[in-house]
mmCIF file of C-alpha atoms in Angstrom:
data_model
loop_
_atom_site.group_PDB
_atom_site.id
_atom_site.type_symbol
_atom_site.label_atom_id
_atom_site.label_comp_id
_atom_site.label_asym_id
_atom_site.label_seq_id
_atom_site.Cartn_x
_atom_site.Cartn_y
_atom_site.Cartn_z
ATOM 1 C CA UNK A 1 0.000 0.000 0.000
ATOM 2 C CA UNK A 2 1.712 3.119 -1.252
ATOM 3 C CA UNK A 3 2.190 5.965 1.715
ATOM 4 C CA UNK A 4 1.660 9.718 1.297
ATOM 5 C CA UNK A 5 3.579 10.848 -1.267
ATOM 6 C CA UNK A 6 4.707 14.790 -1.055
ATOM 7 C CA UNK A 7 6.170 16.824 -3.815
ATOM 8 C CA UNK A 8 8.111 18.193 -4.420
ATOM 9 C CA UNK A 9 10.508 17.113 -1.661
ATOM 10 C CA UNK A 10 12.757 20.147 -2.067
ATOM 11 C CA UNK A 11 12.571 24.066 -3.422
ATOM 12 C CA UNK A 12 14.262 27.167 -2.598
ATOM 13 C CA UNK A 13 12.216 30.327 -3.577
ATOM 14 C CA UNK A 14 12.829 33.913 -3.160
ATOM 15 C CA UNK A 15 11.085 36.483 -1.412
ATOM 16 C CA UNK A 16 7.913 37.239 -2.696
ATOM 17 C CA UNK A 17 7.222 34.575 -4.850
ATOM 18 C CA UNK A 18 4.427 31.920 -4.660
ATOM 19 C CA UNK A 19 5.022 28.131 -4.178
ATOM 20 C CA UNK A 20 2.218 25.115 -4.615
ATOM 21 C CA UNK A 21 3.097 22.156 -2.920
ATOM 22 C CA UNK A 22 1.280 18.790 -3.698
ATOM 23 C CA UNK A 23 0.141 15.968 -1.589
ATOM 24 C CA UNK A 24 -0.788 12.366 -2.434
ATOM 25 C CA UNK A 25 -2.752 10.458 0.286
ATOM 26 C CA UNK A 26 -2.960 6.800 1.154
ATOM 27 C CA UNK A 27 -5.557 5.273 -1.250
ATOM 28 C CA UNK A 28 -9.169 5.257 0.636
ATOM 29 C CA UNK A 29 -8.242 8.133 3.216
ATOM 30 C CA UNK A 30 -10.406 11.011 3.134
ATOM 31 C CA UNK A 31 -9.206 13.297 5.225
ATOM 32 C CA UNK A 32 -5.711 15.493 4.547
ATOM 33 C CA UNK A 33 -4.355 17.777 6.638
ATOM 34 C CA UNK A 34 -1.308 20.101 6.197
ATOM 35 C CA UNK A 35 1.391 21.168 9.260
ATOM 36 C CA UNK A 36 4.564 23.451 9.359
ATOM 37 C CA UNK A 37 7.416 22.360 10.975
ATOM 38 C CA UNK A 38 10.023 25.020 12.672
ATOM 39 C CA UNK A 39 13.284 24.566 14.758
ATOM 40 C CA UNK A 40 11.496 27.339 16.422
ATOM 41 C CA UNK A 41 7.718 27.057 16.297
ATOM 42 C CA UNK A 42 7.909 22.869 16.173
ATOM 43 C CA UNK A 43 4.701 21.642 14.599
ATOM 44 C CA UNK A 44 1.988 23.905 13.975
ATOM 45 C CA UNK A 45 -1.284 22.862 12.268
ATOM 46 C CA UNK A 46 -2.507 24.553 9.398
ATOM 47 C CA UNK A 47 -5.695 23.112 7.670
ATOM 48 C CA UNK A 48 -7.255 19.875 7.417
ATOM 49 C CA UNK A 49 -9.691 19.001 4.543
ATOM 50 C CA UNK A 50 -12.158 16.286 4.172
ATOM 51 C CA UNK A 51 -14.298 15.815 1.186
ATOM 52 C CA UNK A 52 -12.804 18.928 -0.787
ATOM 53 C CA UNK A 53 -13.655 21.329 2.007
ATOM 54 C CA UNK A 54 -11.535 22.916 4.879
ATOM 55 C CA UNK A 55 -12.783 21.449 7.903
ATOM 56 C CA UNK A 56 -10.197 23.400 9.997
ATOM 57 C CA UNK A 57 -7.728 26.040 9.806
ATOM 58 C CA UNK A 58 -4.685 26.919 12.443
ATOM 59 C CA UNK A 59 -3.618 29.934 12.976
ATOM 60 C CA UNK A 60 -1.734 31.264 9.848
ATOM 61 C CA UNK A 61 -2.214 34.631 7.426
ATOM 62 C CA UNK A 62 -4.242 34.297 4.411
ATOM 63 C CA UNK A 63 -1.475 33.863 2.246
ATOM 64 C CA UNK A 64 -1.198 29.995 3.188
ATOM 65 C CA UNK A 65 -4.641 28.424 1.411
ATOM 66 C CA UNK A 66 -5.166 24.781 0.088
ATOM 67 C CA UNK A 67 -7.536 23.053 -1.737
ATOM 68 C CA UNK A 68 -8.854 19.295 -1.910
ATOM 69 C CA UNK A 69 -9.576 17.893 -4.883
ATOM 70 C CA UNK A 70 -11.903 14.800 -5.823
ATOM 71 C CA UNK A 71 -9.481 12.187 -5.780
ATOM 72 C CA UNK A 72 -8.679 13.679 -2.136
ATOM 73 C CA UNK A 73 -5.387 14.842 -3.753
ATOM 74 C CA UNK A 74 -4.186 18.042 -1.862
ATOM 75 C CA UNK A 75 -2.494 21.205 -2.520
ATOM 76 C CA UNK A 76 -1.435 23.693 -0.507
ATOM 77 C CA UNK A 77 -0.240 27.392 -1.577
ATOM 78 C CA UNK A 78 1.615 30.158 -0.010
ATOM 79 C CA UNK A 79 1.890 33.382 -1.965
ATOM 80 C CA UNK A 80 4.377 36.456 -1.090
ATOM 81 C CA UNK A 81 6.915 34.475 0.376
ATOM 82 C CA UNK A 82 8.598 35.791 3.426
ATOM 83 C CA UNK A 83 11.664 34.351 5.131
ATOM 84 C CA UNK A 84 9.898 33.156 7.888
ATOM 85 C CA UNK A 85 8.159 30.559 5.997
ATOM 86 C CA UNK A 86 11.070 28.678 5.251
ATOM 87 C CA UNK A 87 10.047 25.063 6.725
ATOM 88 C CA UNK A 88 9.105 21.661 6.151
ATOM 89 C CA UNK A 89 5.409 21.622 5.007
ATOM 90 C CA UNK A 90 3.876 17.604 6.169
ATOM 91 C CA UNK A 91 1.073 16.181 4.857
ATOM 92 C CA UNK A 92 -0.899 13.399 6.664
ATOM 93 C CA UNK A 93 -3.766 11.803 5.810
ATOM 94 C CA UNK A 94 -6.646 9.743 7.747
ATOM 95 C CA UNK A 95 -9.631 7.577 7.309
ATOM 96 C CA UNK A 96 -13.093 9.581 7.518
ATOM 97 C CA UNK A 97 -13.314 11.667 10.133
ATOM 98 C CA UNK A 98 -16.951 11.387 11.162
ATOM 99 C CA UNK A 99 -18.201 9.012 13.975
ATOM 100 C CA UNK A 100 -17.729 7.798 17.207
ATOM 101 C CA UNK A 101 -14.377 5.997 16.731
ATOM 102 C CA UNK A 102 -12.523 8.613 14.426
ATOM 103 C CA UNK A 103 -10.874 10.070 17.409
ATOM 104 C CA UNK A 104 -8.426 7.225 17.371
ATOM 105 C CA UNK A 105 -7.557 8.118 13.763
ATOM 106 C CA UNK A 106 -4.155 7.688 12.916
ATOM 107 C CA UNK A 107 -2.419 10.534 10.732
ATOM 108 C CA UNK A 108 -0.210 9.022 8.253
ATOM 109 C CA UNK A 109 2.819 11.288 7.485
ATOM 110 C CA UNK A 110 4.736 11.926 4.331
ATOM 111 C CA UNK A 111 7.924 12.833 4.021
ATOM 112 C CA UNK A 112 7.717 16.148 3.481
ATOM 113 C CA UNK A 113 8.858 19.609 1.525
ATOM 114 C CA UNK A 114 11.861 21.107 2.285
ATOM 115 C CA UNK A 115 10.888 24.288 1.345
ATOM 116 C CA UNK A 116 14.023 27.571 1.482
ATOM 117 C CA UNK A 117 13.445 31.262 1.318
ATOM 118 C CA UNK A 118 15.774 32.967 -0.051
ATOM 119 C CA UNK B 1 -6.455 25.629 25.064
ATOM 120 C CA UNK B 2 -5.246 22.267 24.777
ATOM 121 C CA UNK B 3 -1.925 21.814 25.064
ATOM 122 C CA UNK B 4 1.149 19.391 25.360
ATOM 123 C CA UNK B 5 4.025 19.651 27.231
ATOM 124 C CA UNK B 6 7.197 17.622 26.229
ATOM 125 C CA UNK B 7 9.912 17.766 29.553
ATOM 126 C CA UNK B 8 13.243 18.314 28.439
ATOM 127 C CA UNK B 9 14.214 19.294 24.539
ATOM 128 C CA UNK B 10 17.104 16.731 24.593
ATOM 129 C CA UNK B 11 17.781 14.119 26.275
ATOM 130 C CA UNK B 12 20.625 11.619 25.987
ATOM 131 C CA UNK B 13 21.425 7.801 27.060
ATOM 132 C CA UNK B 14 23.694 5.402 26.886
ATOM 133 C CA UNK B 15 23.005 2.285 24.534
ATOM 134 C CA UNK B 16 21.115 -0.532 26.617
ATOM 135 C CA UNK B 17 19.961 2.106 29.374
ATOM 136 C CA UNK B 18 16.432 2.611 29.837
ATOM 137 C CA UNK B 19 14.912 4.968 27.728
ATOM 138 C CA UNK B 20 11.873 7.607 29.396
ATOM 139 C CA UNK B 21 10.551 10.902 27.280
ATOM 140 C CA UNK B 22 8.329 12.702 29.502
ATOM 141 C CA UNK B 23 4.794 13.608 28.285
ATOM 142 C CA UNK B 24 2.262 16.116 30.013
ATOM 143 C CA UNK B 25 -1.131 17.244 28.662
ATOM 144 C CA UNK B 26 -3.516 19.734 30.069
ATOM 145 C CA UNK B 27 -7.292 18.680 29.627
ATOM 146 C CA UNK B 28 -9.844 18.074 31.574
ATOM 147 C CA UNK B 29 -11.528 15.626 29.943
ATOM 148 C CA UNK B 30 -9.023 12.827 28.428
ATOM 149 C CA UNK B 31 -7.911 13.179 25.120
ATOM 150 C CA UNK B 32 -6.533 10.896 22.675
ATOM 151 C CA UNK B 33 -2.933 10.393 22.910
ATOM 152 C CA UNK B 34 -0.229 9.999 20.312
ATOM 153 C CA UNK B 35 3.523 9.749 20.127
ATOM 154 C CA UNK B 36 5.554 9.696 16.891
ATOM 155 C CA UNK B 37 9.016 9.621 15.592
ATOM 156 C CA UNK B 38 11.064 11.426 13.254
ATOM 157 C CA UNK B 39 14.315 10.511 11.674
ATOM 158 C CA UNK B 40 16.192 12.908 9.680
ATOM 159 C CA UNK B 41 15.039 14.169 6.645
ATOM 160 C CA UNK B 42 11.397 12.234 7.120
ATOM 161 C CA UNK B 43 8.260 12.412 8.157
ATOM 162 C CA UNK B 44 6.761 11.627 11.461
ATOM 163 C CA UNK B 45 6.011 7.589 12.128
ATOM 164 C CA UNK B 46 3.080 6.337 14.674
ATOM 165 C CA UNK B 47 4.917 5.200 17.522
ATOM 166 C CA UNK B 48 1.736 4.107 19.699
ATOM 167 C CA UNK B 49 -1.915 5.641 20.845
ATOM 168 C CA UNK B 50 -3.879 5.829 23.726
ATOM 169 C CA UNK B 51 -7.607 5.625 22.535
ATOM 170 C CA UNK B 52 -9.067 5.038 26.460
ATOM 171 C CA UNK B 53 -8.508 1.166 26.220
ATOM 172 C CA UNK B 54 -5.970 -0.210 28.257
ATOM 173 C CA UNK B 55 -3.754 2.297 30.015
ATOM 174 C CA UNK B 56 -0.684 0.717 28.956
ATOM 175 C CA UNK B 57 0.185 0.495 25.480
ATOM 176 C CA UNK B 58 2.632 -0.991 23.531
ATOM 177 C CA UNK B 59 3.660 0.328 20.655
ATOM 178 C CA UNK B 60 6.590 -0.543 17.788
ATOM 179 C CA UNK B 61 10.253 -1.021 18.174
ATOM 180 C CA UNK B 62 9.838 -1.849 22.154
ATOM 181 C CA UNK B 63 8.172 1.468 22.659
ATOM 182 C CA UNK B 64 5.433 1.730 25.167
ATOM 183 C CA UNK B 65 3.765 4.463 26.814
ATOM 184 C CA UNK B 66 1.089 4.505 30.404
ATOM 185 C CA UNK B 67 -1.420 6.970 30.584
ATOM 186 C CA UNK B 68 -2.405 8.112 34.053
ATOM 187 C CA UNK B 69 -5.239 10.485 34.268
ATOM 188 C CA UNK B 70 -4.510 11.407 38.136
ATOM 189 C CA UNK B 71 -1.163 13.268 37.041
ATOM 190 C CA UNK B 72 -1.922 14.065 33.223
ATOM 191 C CA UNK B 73 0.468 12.345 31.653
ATOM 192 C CA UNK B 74 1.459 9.746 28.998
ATOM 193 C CA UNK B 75 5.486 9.247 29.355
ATOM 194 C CA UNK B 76 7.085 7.245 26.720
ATOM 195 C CA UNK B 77 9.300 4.390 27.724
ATOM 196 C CA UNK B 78 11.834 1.715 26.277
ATOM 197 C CA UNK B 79 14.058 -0.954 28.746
ATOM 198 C CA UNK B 80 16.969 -0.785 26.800
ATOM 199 C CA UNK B 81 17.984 1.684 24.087
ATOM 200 C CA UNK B 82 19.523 0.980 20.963
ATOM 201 C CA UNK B 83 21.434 2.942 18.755
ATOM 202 C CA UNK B 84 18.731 3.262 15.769
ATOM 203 C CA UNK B 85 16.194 4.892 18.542
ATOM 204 C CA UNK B 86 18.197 8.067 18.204
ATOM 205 C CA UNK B 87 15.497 10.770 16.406
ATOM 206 C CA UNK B 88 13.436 13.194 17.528
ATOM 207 C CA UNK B 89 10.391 12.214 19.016
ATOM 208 C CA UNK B 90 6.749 14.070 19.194
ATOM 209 C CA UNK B 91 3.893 13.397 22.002
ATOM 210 C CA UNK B 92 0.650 14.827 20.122
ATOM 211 C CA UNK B 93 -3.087 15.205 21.123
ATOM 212 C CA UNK B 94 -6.409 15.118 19.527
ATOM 213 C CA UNK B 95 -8.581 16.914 21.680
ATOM 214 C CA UNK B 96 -12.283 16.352 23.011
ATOM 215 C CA UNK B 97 -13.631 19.365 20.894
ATOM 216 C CA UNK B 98 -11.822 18.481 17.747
ATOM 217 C CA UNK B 99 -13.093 14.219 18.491
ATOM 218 C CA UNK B 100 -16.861 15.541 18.762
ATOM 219 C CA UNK B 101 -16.128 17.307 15.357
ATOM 220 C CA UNK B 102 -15.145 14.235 13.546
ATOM 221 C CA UNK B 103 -11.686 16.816 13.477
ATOM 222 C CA UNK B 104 -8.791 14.688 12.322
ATOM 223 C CA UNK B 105 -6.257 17.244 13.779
ATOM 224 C CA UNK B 106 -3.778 16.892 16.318
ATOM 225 C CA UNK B 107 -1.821 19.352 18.879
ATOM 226 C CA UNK B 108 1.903 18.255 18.784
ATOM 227 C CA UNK B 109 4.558 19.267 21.720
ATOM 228 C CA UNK B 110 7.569 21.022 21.146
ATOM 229 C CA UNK B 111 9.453 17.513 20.605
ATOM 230 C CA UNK B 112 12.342 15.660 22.795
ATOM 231 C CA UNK B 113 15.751 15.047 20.824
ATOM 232 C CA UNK B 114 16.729 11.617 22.283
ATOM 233 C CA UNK B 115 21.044 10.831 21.459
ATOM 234 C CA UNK B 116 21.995 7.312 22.277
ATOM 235 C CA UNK B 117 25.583 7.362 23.711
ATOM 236 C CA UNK B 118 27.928 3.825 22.518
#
């Protein structure tokens, strides 16, 4: 059973530009969700999306937005770069979220994009 | 808010010494409980859950973790550490709120660096 797939795994970018990073999740999981990962800030949640609608968002600007498509394929986008975003972006991805037992859920992690400011 | 508290940023053992990350959370109600793994350059592997079955749980690679309600917390131990269980390791929650929502996200602590000494 193939895992979540990210990509790209690696891009350096300069300031202001606009980067679209792509996650595949495992086959049958519905639900995506989308994390930075600081030395400084560790993990911080972004947005999750189930069934091609956010479901939640963290606590970022509006420049960091994502879409879910049919195939539960996910995207995420950050325009105007600044410095600060330089991080690895993680994807994980989950069975459906709804019912009693989806609290047990396991995200399943890819590998990640390395993503540089410059 | 919800949050998880990881004791001590680094910690370091010697090879075939026992092996205990600390984990605190701070809910009144109990959560769901994760920890996860990272190695270099990947993503973040399921280590174990706590899903309010048995309060001690075993997870992979001799991992296992007790949750005790009376003092909040779900530490992560190992008898004897080997030299491949040096990574970084995360202690994560999915809170009560976020379970009634069918919410697949999680609330990670700041992470524990664990170096295994030869």
């Amino acid at each position: 059973k193939a895992g979540v797939t990210q990509t790209p795994r690696y891009l350096i970018k300069t300031r202001g530009q606009q980067v679209t990073l792509s996650c595949s999740p495992i086959s049958g999981h519905r639900s995506v969700s989308w994390y930075q990962q600081t030395p400084g800030q560790g993990l911080q949640f972004l947005f999750e999306y189930f069934s091609e609608t956010q479901r939640n968002k963290g606590n970022f600007p509006g420049r960091f937005s994502g879409r879910q498509f049919s195939n539960s394929r996910s995207e995420m986008n950050v325009s105007t770069l600044e410095l600060g975003d330089s991080a690895l972006y993680l994807c994980a991805s989950s069975l459906d979220g709804r019912g009693p037992s989806s609290g047990a859920n396991v995200l399943t992690f890819g590998a990640g994009s390395r993503l540089t400011v410059l | 808010a919800q949050s998880v508290t990881q004791l001590g940023s680094h910690v370091s053992v010697s090879e075939g010494a026992l092996v205990l990350l600390r984990c605190n959370y701070s809910s009144s109600v109990p959560p769901y409980l994760f920890w996860y793994v990272q190695y270099p350059n990947q993503g973040l592997q399921l280590l174990l859950k706590y899903t309010s079955a048995a309060t001690l749980v075993k997870g992979i690679n001799g991992f296992e973790a007790e949750f005790k309600k009376s003092e909040t917390s779900f530490h992560l131990t190992k008898p004897s550490a080997h030299m491949s269980d040096a990574a970084e390791y995360f202690c994560a929650v999915r809170t009560a709120p976020d379970i009634i929502q069918g919410a697949q996200k999680l609330v990670f602590g700041q992470g524990t660096r664990l170096t295994i000494n030869p």
